[in-house]
Short mmCIF file of C-alpha atoms and ligand atoms in Angstrom, two decimals:
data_model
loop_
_atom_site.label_atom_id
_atom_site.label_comp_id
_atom_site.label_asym_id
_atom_site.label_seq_id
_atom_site.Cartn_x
_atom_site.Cartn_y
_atom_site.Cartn_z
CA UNK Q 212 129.99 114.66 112.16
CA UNK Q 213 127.85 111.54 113.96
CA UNK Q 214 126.83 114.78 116.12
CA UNK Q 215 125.32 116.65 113.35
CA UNK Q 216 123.79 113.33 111.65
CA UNK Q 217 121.60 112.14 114.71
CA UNK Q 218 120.61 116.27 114.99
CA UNK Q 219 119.51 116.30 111.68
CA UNK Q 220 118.00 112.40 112.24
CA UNK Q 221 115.55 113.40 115.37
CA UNK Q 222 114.97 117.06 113.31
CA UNK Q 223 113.52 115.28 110.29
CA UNK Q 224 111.67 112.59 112.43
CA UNK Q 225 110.55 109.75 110.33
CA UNK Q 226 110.15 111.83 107.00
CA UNK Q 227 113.02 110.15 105.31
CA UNK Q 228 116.27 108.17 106.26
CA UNK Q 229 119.53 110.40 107.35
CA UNK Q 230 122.43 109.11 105.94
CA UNK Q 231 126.13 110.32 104.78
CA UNK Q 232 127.62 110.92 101.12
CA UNK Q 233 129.29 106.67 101.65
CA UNK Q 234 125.79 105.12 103.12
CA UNK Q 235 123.52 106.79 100.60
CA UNK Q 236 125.86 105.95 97.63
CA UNK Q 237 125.27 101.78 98.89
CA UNK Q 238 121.41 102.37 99.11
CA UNK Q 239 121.08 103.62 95.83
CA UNK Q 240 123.50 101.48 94.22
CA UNK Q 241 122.20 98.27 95.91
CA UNK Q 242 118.35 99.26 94.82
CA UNK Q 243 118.79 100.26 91.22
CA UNK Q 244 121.81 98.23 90.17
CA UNK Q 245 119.56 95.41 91.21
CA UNK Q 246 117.46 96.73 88.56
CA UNK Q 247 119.97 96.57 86.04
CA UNK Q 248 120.97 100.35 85.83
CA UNK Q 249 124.78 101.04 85.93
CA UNK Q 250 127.37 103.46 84.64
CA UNK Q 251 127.19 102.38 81.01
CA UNK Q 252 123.83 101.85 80.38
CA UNK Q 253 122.48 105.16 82.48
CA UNK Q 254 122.25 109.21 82.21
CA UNK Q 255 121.80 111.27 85.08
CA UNK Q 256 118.93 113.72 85.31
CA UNK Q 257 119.77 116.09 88.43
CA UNK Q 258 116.83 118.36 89.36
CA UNK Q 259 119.19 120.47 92.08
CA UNK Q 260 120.13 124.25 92.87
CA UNK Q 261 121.98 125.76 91.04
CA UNK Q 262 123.81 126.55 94.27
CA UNK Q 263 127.58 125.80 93.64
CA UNK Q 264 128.04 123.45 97.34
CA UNK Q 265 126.36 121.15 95.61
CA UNK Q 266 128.91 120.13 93.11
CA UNK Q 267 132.45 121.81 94.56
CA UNK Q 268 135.37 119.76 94.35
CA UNK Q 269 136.51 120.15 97.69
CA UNK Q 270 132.95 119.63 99.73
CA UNK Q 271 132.04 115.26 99.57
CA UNK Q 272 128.50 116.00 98.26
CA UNK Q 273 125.32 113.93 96.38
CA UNK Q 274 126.13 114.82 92.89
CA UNK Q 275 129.82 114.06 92.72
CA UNK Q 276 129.24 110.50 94.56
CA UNK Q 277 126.58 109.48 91.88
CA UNK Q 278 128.71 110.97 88.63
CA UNK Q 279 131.19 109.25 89.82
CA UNK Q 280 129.77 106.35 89.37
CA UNK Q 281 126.94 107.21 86.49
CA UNK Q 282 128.87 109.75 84.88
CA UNK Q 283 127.68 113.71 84.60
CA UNK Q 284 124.70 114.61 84.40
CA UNK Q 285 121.76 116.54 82.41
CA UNK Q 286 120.83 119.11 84.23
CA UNK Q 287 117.06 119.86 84.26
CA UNK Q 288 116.74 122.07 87.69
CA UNK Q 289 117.78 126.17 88.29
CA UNK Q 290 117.60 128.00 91.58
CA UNK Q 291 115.84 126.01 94.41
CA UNK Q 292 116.15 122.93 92.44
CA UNK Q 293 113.18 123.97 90.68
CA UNK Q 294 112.96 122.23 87.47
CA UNK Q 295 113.05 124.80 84.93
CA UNK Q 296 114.14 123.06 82.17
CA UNK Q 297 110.85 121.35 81.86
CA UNK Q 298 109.77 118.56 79.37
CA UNK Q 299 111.70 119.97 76.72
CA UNK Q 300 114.94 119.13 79.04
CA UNK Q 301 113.52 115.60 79.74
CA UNK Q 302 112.74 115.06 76.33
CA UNK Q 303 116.67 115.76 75.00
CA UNK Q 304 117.70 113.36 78.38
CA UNK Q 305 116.29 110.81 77.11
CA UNK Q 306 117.87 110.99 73.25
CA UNK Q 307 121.28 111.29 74.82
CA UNK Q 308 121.00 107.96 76.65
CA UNK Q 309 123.89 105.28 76.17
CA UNK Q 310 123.44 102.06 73.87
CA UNK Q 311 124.06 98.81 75.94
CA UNK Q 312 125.25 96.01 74.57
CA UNK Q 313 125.36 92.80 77.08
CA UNK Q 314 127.91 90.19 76.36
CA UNK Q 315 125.50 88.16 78.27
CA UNK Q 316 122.80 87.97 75.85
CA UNK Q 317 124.78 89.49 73.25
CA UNK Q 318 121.67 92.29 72.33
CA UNK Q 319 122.22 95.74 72.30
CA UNK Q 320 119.33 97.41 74.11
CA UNK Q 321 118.62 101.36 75.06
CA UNK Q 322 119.95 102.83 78.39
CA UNK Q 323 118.17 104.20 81.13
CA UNK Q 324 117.62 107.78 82.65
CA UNK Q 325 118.28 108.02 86.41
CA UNK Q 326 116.37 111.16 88.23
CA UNK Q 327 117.73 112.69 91.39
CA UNK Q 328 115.49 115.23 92.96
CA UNK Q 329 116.69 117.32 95.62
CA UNK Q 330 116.37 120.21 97.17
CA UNK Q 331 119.24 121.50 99.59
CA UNK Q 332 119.24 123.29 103.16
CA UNK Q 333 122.49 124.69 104.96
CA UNK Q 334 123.53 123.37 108.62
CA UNK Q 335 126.03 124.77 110.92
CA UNK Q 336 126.94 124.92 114.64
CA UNK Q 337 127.86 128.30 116.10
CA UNK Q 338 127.18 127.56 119.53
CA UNK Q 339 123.58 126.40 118.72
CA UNK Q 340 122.39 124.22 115.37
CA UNK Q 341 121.28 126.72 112.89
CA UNK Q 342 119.39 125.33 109.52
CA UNK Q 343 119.44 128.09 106.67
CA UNK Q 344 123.09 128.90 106.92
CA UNK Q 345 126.23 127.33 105.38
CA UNK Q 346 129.94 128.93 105.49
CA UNK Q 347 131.24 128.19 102.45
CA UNK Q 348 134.60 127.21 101.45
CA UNK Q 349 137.15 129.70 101.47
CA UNK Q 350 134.85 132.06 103.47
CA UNK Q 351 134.69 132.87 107.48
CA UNK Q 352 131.05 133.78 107.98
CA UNK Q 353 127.86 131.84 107.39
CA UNK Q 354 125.70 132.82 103.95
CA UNK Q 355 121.73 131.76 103.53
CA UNK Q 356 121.60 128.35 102.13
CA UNK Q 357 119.14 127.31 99.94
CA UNK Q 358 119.77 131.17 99.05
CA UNK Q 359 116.54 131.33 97.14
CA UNK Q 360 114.61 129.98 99.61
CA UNK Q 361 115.93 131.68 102.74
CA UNK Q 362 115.07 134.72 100.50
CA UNK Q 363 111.75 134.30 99.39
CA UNK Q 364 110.92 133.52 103.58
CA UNK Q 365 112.15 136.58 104.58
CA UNK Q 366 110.09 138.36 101.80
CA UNK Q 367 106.92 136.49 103.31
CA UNK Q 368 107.81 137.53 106.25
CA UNK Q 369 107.75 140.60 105.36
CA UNK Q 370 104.89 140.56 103.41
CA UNK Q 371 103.44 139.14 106.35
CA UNK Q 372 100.80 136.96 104.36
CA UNK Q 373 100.73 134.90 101.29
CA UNK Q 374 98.01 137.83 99.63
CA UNK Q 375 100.25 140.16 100.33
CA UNK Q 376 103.10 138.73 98.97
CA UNK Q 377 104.37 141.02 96.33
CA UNK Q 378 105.76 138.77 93.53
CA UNK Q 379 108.38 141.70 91.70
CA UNK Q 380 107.46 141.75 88.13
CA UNK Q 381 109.82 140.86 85.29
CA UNK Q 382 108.90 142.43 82.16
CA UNK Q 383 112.35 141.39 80.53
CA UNK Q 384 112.59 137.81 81.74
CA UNK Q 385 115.79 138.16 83.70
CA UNK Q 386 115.04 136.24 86.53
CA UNK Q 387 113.01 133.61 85.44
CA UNK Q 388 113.05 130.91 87.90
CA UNK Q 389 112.66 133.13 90.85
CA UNK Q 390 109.09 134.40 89.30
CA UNK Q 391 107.99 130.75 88.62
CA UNK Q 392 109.58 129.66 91.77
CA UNK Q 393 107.87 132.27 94.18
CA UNK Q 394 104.80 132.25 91.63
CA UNK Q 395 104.14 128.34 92.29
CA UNK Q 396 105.00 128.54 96.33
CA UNK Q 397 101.96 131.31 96.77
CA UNK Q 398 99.67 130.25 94.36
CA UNK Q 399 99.81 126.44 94.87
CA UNK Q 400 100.68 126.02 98.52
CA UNK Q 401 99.29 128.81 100.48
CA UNK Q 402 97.81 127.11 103.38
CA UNK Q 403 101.28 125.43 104.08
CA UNK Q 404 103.42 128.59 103.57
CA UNK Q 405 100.63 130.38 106.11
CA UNK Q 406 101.17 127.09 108.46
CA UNK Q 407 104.77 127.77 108.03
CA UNK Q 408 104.27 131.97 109.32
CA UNK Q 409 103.01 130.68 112.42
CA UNK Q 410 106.09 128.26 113.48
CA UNK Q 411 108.27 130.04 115.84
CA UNK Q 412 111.62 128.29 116.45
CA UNK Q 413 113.14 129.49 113.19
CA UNK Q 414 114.71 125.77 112.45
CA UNK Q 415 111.89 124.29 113.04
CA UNK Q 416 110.60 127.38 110.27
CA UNK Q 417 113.34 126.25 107.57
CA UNK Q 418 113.05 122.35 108.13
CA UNK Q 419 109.46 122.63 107.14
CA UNK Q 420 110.32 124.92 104.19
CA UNK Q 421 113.04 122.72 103.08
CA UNK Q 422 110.25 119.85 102.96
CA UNK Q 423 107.74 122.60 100.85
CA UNK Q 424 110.84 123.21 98.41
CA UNK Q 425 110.86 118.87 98.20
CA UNK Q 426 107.04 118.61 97.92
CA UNK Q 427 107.16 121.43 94.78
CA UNK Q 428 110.15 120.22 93.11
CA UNK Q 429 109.24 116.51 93.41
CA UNK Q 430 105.52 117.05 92.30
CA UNK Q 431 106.05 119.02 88.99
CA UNK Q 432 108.76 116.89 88.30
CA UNK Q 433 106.86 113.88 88.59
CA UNK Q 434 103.98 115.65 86.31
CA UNK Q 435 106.86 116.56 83.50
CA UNK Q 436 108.10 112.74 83.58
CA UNK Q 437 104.75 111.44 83.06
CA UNK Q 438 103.80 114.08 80.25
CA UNK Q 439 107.37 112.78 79.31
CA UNK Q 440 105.67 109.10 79.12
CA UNK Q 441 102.97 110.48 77.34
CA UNK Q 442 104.67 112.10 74.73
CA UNK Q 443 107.91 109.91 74.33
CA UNK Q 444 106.26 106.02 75.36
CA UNK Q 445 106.91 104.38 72.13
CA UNK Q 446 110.39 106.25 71.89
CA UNK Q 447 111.65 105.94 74.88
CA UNK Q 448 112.73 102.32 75.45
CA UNK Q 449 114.42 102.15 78.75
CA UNK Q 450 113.75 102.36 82.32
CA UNK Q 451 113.51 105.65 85.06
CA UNK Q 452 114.89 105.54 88.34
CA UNK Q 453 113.97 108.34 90.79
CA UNK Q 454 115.84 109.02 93.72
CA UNK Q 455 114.45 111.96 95.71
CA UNK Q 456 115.15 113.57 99.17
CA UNK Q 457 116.21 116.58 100.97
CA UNK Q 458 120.45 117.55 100.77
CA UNK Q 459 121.72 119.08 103.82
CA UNK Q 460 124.46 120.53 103.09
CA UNK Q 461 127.13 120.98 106.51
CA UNK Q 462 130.35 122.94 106.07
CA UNK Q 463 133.07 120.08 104.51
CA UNK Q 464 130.27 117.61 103.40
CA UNK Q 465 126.58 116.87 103.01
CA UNK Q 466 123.95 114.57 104.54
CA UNK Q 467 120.83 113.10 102.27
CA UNK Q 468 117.68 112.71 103.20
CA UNK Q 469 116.25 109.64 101.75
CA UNK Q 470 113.02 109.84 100.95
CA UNK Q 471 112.02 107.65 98.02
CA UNK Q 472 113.71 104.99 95.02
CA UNK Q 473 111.01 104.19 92.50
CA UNK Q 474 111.58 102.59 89.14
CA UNK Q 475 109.10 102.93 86.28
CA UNK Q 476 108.88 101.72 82.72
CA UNK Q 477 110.58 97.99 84.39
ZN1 LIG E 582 119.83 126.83 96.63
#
């Protein structure tokens, strides 16, 4: 697997640091236990895919290395990691935080919510690297991974151009977070979605997307935590952790592209 973590290392250049399921789990422990946020005193917020390789038993990925140490988690993102839960979902996080009482100081303060922000991109070798794709547990043929976003590429493909990108209407509201998902990508990032029509080398296509799919989740997340703030300042008395990055996801476990570890409220 050192093979596939140095391809995706020179792939992603210096946009985040590549490390395994073991290494990230250390990094994030190290920086935000330091900060006093551990397994009793913490809730998880995941803002991931839906995407079931992100949490299957028998793949090592992201989100059972940090429950297993944090516990489950709220989740707060649908398809594409997009965060459709919204402040509401934030909101109800941060009333089902744990108590903590310290037999240090003996006081029993309020926990802290920890935010992990990811999109996801498939990675395989079949003769050459190929981003986009993942075969799946139990199945012999690659499938598109992030689904949802190999999807809506191929429609703008198709469409050939962000204007004529035809978003399908949803009268009924059966597909919710595709419409906001492909409603946000052409409405709010058209100049990089046209920058991203004129790449050739398809990975070099889907690594840029996959970096898109982390600038849109990790921006209107960070807007809903701060209208969060807003809202909830007084209520809310603990601290936020956000860990954010891009998941690659290979066949029997997933790399993590570290991008960021912030803490607010400290
Ligand atoms: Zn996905």
């Amino acid at each position: 697997m050192q093979e596939f973590q140095e391809k995706i290392a020179s792939d992603y250049e210096n946009w985040g640091q590549v490390l395994d399921i073991g290494e990230c789990k250390d990094v994030i422990k190290e920086k935000i236990m330091s900060s006093d946020f551990n397994g009793d005193n913490s809730r998880l917020v995941f803002s991931v895919c839906s995407d079931d390789c992100n949490r299957l038993e028998i793949r090592e990925n992201m989100e059972k290395s940090l429950t297993r140490i944090y516990g489950r988690e709220f989740h707060l993102g649908g398809v594409a990691g997009y965060p459709i839960g919204g402040v509401s979902a934030i909101i109800a996080a941060s009333h089902h935080v744990p108590d903590y009482h310290s037999a240090k100081t003996g006081q029993t303060t309020k926990g802290n919510l920890i935010f992990f922000i990811s999109p996801h991109v498939g990675f395989i070798k079949k003769d050459v690297f190929l981003y986009g794709r993942l075969i799946r547990p139990g199945q012999q043929n690659p499938t598109a991974c992030c689904g949802a976003m190999m999807g809506f590429l191929n429609e703008l493909k198709r469409a050939g151009d962000v204007e004529t990108f035809n978003i399908v209407p949803d009268h009924d509201n059966l597909d919710p977070t595709r419409i906001l998902l492909h409603e946000t990508l052409i409405k709010e990032y058209p100049s990089q979605l046209r920058e991203i029509l004129k790449i050739e080398d398809v990975n070099t296509q889907i690594i840029k997307l996959s970096i898109l799919n982390y600038e849109l989740i990790s921006h209107k997340v960070t807007k809903m935590i701060d209208e969060f703030l807003r809202k909830e300042y007084e209520v809310f008395q603990g601290k936020i952790a956000i860990i954010t990055g891009i998941t690659i996801n290979c066949i029997s476990r997933d790399f993590f592209v570290l991008r960021s570890i912030k803490i607010l409220k400290n």
